[in-house]
Amino acid sequence: MKKICGLLEDYLMENLDEKNRKLFESHLDECESCRKSVEAFSKIEQSLNSIPKVSVPEGFSASVMEKIYERKEKVLGWYVYGIVAFLSFAVSVVAVYLLGFDYVAAKVYSVASTVYAFASSFSVALSTLSGSLYNSIDFGGLNGVVLTFVFVMICFGFAKSVKIFTREVK
Amino acid sequence: MCDELKVIERVLNGDTDAFGILVKRYEKQIVNYVFRMIGNYQDALELSQEVFLKAYLALKSYKSEYSFSTWLYKIARNRTIDFIRKKKLNTVSIEGKGDEDGLKPQYEDSGLRPDEVYEKKRRAVLVEKAVAKLPEEYREVIIMYHVDGLKYEEISDILGLPIGTVKNRIFRARKMLKDMLEGEV
């Protein structure tokens, strides 16, 4: 009898072969202790099987796919940057080879000077404009606060525009 | 299974949309597994999305010796364990079933009468709380077996453990639950 009671754990773990399983099941009619244990475990199993399943929101798979496309676009973007960088480098090498270093360097210097001149004039225009605006409006004691606010708003606008222009499009 | 391999092949050949078929097929199991493991519905949805994204990105490395669901569960399990370690969640809270202000989980319709629903709900709440208190390695096998309905073989493949160990863990977990719920269910 005791020997058969020792099969309880294996019975509950479904480890018994057909013969021992039948033997143990017929033993359950005689042994109250084993029967109570089996019943208690069976109740726990039933309760575990009744744990409710949560449902998945309607758009779940759509948002997964959206994330996948975003990721793909991002990877594609890096490929494009890589290709552009490589082509620029290749064109530079070819240009230096065909036209000579001095000629290319002079051209690069000339382009850089033009860009610098444009940036300087733009900066002067901007500071003149902002200076005129600043002087024409009397903010009184609020000047500092207002300017700080305007500066923050400009930064915010800039950050937003960067976000919009760099957003991956599906 | 064969059909699934065809879908995977389509995805690998560039038909990204076909991956949606796999997401639809497994979303319920994965979300339920993650939710029961971490106890927060909002986090579970985000984490499950990451699981699918990771599966998509790693799809080339999928080998058909295992079923796709086993492979997906391995990813979900690793991601969930990382999350639990980061948040240092030894046990999960099912009390609020999520953040107070966060998204509350919707449960599937059980199709029972109101009186049956009440009793079933009462028992389910007690059991859910007890399961949430189980140590991680016991909780995961109970969720996989009883909530997600996986077979011993599948759990054994996911966890990389012999079937005997899986059966033993499930048995130990049930024993702990029996002790916790003595006279209550």
mmCIF file of C-alpha atoms in Angstrom, chain B:
data_model
loop_
_atom_site.group_PDB
_atom_site.id
_atom_site.type_symbol
_atom_site.label_atom_id
_atom_site.label_comp_id
_atom_site.label_asym_id
_atom_site.label_seq_id
_atom_site.Cartn_x
_atom_site.Cartn_y
_atom_site.Cartn_z
ATOM 1 C CA MET B 1 3.464 24.705 -39.803
ATOM 2 C CA CYS B 2 4.164 24.269 -43.503
ATOM 3 C CA ASP B 3 1.984 27.260 -44.206
ATOM 4 C CA GLU B 4 3.924 29.185 -41.581
ATOM 5 C CA LEU B 5 7.241 28.398 -43.247
ATOM 6 C CA LYS B 6 5.830 29.708 -46.520
ATOM 7 C CA VAL B 7 4.846 32.960 -44.808
ATOM 8 C CA ILE B 8 8.339 33.262 -43.318
ATOM 9 C CA GLU B 9 9.856 32.660 -46.737
ATOM 10 C CA ARG B 10 7.663 35.396 -48.196
ATOM 11 C CA VAL B 11 8.842 37.828 -45.516
ATOM 12 C CA LEU B 12 12.476 36.912 -46.138
ATOM 13 C CA ASN B 13 11.938 37.483 -49.854
ATOM 14 C CA GLY B 14 10.884 41.058 -49.158
ATOM 15 C CA ASP B 15 7.110 40.801 -48.561
ATOM 16 C CA THR B 16 7.146 42.709 -45.259
ATOM 17 C CA ASP B 17 3.343 42.817 -45.021
ATOM 18 C CA ALA B 18 3.262 39.011 -44.736
ATOM 19 C CA PHE B 19 4.842 39.363 -41.302
ATOM 20 C CA GLY B 20 1.491 40.810 -40.196
ATOM 21 C CA ILE B 21 -0.002 37.311 -40.614
ATOM 22 C CA LEU B 22 2.451 35.965 -38.036
ATOM 23 C CA VAL B 23 1.804 38.892 -35.693
ATOM 24 C CA LYS B 24 -1.952 38.286 -35.880
ATOM 25 C CA ARG B 25 -1.452 34.571 -35.253
ATOM 26 C CA TYR B 26 0.666 34.935 -32.123
ATOM 27 C CA GLU B 27 -0.223 38.338 -30.652
ATOM 28 C CA LYS B 28 -2.684 36.928 -28.121
ATOM 29 C CA GLN B 29 -0.313 34.296 -26.741
ATOM 30 C CA ILE B 30 2.645 36.660 -26.527
ATOM 31 C CA VAL B 31 0.692 39.525 -24.946
ATOM 32 C CA ASN B 32 -0.854 37.161 -22.386
ATOM 33 C CA TYR B 33 2.512 35.605 -21.551
ATOM 34 C CA VAL B 34 4.234 38.982 -21.137
ATOM 35 C CA PHE B 35 1.315 40.454 -19.192
ATOM 36 C CA ARG B 36 1.186 37.555 -16.737
ATOM 37 C CA MET B 37 4.952 37.738 -16.306
ATOM 38 C CA ILE B 38 5.231 41.475 -15.620
ATOM 39 C CA GLY B 39 1.721 42.329 -14.364
ATOM 40 C CA ASN B 40 1.333 45.625 -16.231
ATOM 41 C CA TYR B 41 -0.872 45.729 -19.326
ATOM 42 C CA GLN B 42 0.555 48.895 -20.873
ATOM 43 C CA ASP B 43 4.144 47.662 -20.473
ATOM 44 C CA ALA B 44 3.098 44.239 -21.724
ATOM 45 C CA LEU B 45 1.733 45.705 -24.964
ATOM 46 C CA GLU B 46 4.895 47.754 -25.561
ATOM 47 C CA LEU B 47 7.160 44.848 -24.721
ATOM 48 C CA SER B 48 5.183 42.520 -26.991
ATOM 49 C CA GLN B 49 5.565 44.994 -29.859
ATOM 50 C CA GLU B 50 9.320 44.988 -29.259
ATOM 51 C CA VAL B 51 9.284 41.189 -29.275
ATOM 52 C CA PHE B 52 7.671 41.125 -32.720
ATOM 53 C CA LEU B 53 10.002 43.820 -34.021
ATOM 54 C CA LYS B 54 13.002 41.859 -32.781
ATOM 55 C CA ALA B 55 11.606 38.693 -34.344
ATOM 56 C CA TYR B 56 11.237 40.491 -37.673
ATOM 57 C CA LEU B 57 14.800 41.811 -37.548
ATOM 58 C CA ALA B 58 16.212 38.414 -36.563
ATOM 59 C CA LEU B 59 14.024 36.367 -38.910
ATOM 60 C CA LYS B 60 17.014 35.442 -41.092
ATOM 61 C CA SER B 61 18.494 33.574 -38.146
ATOM 62 C CA TYR B 62 15.326 31.498 -37.603
ATOM 63 C CA LYS B 63 15.933 27.814 -38.233
ATOM 64 C CA SER B 64 12.989 25.560 -38.895
ATOM 65 C CA GLU B 65 14.257 22.841 -36.535
ATOM 66 C CA TYR B 66 12.073 24.553 -33.918
ATOM 67 C CA SER B 67 8.549 25.771 -34.513
ATOM 68 C CA PHE B 68 8.184 29.503 -35.098
ATOM 69 C CA SER B 69 6.148 29.842 -31.902
ATOM 70 C CA THR B 70 8.953 28.268 -29.854
ATOM 71 C CA TRP B 71 11.448 30.671 -31.391
ATOM 72 C CA LEU B 72 9.116 33.616 -30.768
ATOM 73 C CA TYR B 73 8.579 32.575 -27.155
ATOM 74 C CA LYS B 74 12.362 32.413 -26.655
ATOM 75 C CA ILE B 75 12.619 36.038 -27.778
ATOM 76 C CA ALA B 76 9.647 37.019 -25.599
ATOM 77 C CA ARG B 77 11.125 35.228 -22.609
ATOM 78 C CA ASN B 78 14.547 36.873 -22.963
ATOM 79 C CA ARG B 79 13.015 40.302 -23.408
ATOM 80 C CA THR B 80 10.674 39.787 -20.440
ATOM 81 C CA ILE B 81 13.471 38.565 -18.180
ATOM 82 C CA ASP B 82 15.568 41.627 -19.143
ATOM 83 C CA PHE B 83 12.612 43.853 -18.300
ATOM 84 C CA ILE B 84 12.040 42.138 -14.952
ATOM 85 C CA ARG B 85 15.760 42.357 -14.057
ATOM 86 C CA LYS B 86 15.873 46.033 -14.977
ATOM 87 C CA LYS B 87 12.801 46.787 -12.926
ATOM 88 C CA LYS B 88 13.879 44.280 -10.284
ATOM 89 C CA LEU B 89 10.429 42.730 -10.196
ATOM 90 C CA ASN B 90 10.740 39.512 -8.255
ATOM 91 C CA THR B 91 7.021 39.111 -8.064
ATOM 92 C CA VAL B 92 4.427 40.985 -10.071
ATOM 93 C CA SER B 93 1.551 43.108 -8.928
ATOM 94 C CA ILE B 94 -1.807 42.039 -10.238
ATOM 95 C CA GLU B 95 -3.649 44.299 -7.779
ATOM 96 C CA GLY B 96 -4.056 47.231 -10.145
ATOM 97 C CA LYS B 97 -3.239 45.180 -13.216
ATOM 98 C CA GLY B 98 -1.209 48.080 -14.483
ATOM 99 C CA ASP B 99 -0.501 51.677 -13.727
ATOM 100 C CA GLU B 100 -3.260 53.581 -12.021
ATOM 101 C CA ASP B 101 -3.449 55.998 -14.950
ATOM 102 C CA GLY B 102 -2.381 53.455 -17.536
ATOM 103 C CA LEU B 103 -4.275 51.225 -19.898
ATOM 104 C CA LYS B 104 -6.436 48.625 -18.169
ATOM 105 C CA PRO B 105 -6.552 45.147 -19.667
ATOM 106 C CA GLN B 106 -9.715 43.926 -21.359
ATOM 107 C CA TYR B 107 -10.610 40.313 -20.637
ATOM 108 C CA GLU B 108 -12.104 37.919 -23.110
ATOM 109 C CA ASP B 109 -15.760 36.979 -22.760
ATOM 110 C CA SER B 110 -16.064 33.704 -20.853
ATOM 111 C CA GLY B 111 -19.595 32.915 -22.080
ATOM 112 C CA LEU B 112 -20.773 32.006 -18.539
ATOM 113 C CA ARG B 113 -23.932 32.885 -16.564
ATOM 114 C CA PRO B 114 -23.623 35.881 -14.147
ATOM 115 C CA ASP B 115 -23.579 33.654 -11.001
ATOM 116 C CA GLU B 116 -20.978 31.393 -12.592
ATOM 117 C CA VAL B 117 -19.013 34.446 -13.643
ATOM 118 C CA TYR B 118 -18.968 35.764 -10.075
ATOM 119 C CA GLU B 119 -17.625 32.522 -8.608
ATOM 120 C CA LYS B 120 -15.185 32.021 -11.436
ATOM 121 C CA LYS B 121 -13.992 35.610 -11.117
ATOM 122 C CA ARG B 122 -13.474 35.245 -7.367
ATOM 123 C CA ARG B 123 -11.408 32.110 -7.832
ATOM 124 C CA ALA B 124 -9.511 33.574 -10.755
ATOM 125 C CA VAL B 125 -8.524 36.673 -8.759
ATOM 126 C CA LEU B 126 -7.206 34.514 -5.902
ATOM 127 C CA VAL B 127 -5.272 32.294 -8.282
ATOM 128 C CA GLU B 128 -3.907 35.230 -10.280
ATOM 129 C CA LYS B 129 -2.588 36.813 -7.106
ATOM 130 C CA ALA B 130 -1.029 33.558 -5.991
ATOM 131 C CA VAL B 131 0.592 32.973 -9.411
ATOM 132 C CA ALA B 132 1.987 36.506 -9.334
ATOM 133 C CA LYS B 133 3.722 35.670 -6.053
ATOM 134 C CA LEU B 134 5.506 32.622 -7.469
ATOM 135 C CA PRO B 135 9.236 32.897 -8.132
ATOM 136 C CA GLU B 136 9.981 33.751 -11.778
ATOM 137 C CA GLU B 137 11.096 30.262 -12.893
ATOM 138 C CA TYR B 138 7.909 28.687 -11.528
ATOM 139 C CA ARG B 139 5.646 31.489 -12.712
ATOM 140 C CA GLU B 140 6.772 31.202 -16.316
ATOM 141 C CA VAL B 141 6.086 27.474 -16.620
ATOM 142 C CA ILE B 142 2.647 27.864 -15.061
ATOM 143 C CA ILE B 143 1.775 30.687 -17.471
ATOM 144 C CA MET B 144 3.072 28.797 -20.491
ATOM 145 C CA TYR B 145 1.256 25.598 -19.560
ATOM 146 C CA HIS B 146 -2.019 26.851 -18.106
ATOM 147 C CA VAL B 147 -2.581 30.292 -19.618
ATOM 148 C CA ASP B 148 -0.979 29.912 -23.044
ATOM 149 C CA GLY B 149 -1.774 26.210 -23.341
ATOM 150 C CA LEU B 150 1.699 25.133 -24.471
ATOM 151 C CA LYS B 151 2.713 21.467 -24.344
ATOM 152 C CA TYR B 152 5.501 20.099 -22.150
ATOM 153 C CA GLU B 153 7.687 19.587 -25.253
ATOM 154 C CA GLU B 154 7.227 23.183 -26.364
ATOM 155 C CA ILE B 155 8.059 24.546 -22.915
ATOM 156 C CA SER B 156 11.079 22.286 -22.782
ATOM 157 C CA ASP B 157 12.331 23.675 -26.137
ATOM 158 C CA ILE B 158 11.708 27.282 -25.106
ATOM 159 C CA LEU B 159 13.490 26.955 -21.774
ATOM 160 C CA GLY B 160 16.172 24.571 -23.013
ATOM 161 C CA LEU B 161 15.364 22.163 -20.194
ATOM 162 C CA PRO B 162 14.584 18.420 -20.208
ATOM 163 C CA ILE B 163 10.869 17.566 -20.207
ATOM 164 C CA GLY B 164 11.280 15.919 -16.795
ATOM 165 C CA THR B 165 12.523 19.194 -15.314
ATOM 166 C CA VAL B 166 9.623 21.097 -16.860
ATOM 167 C CA LYS B 167 7.083 18.625 -15.409
ATOM 168 C CA ASN B 168 8.819 18.832 -12.059
ATOM 169 C CA ARG B 169 8.736 22.633 -12.062
ATOM 170 C CA ILE B 170 5.051 22.682 -12.937
ATOM 171 C CA PHE B 171 4.377 20.182 -10.175
ATOM 172 C CA ARG B 172 6.386 22.222 -7.607
ATOM 173 C CA ALA B 173 4.593 25.386 -8.711
ATOM 174 C CA ARG B 174 1.175 23.746 -8.284
ATOM 175 C CA LYS B 175 2.265 22.516 -4.875
ATOM 176 C CA MET B 176 3.238 26.057 -3.832
ATOM 177 C CA LEU B 177 -0.095 27.336 -5.124
ATOM 178 C CA LYS B 178 -1.946 24.577 -3.279
ATOM 179 C CA ASP B 179 -0.264 25.667 -0.042
ATOM 180 C CA MET B 180 -0.994 29.342 -0.706
ATOM 181 C CA LEU B 181 -4.631 28.747 -1.613
ATOM 182 C CA GLU B 182 -5.456 26.078 0.988
ATOM 183 C CA GLY B 183 -9.212 26.248 1.643
ATOM 184 C CA GLU B 184 -9.768 29.273 -0.589
ATOM 185 C CA VAL B 185 -10.550 27.687 -3.946
#
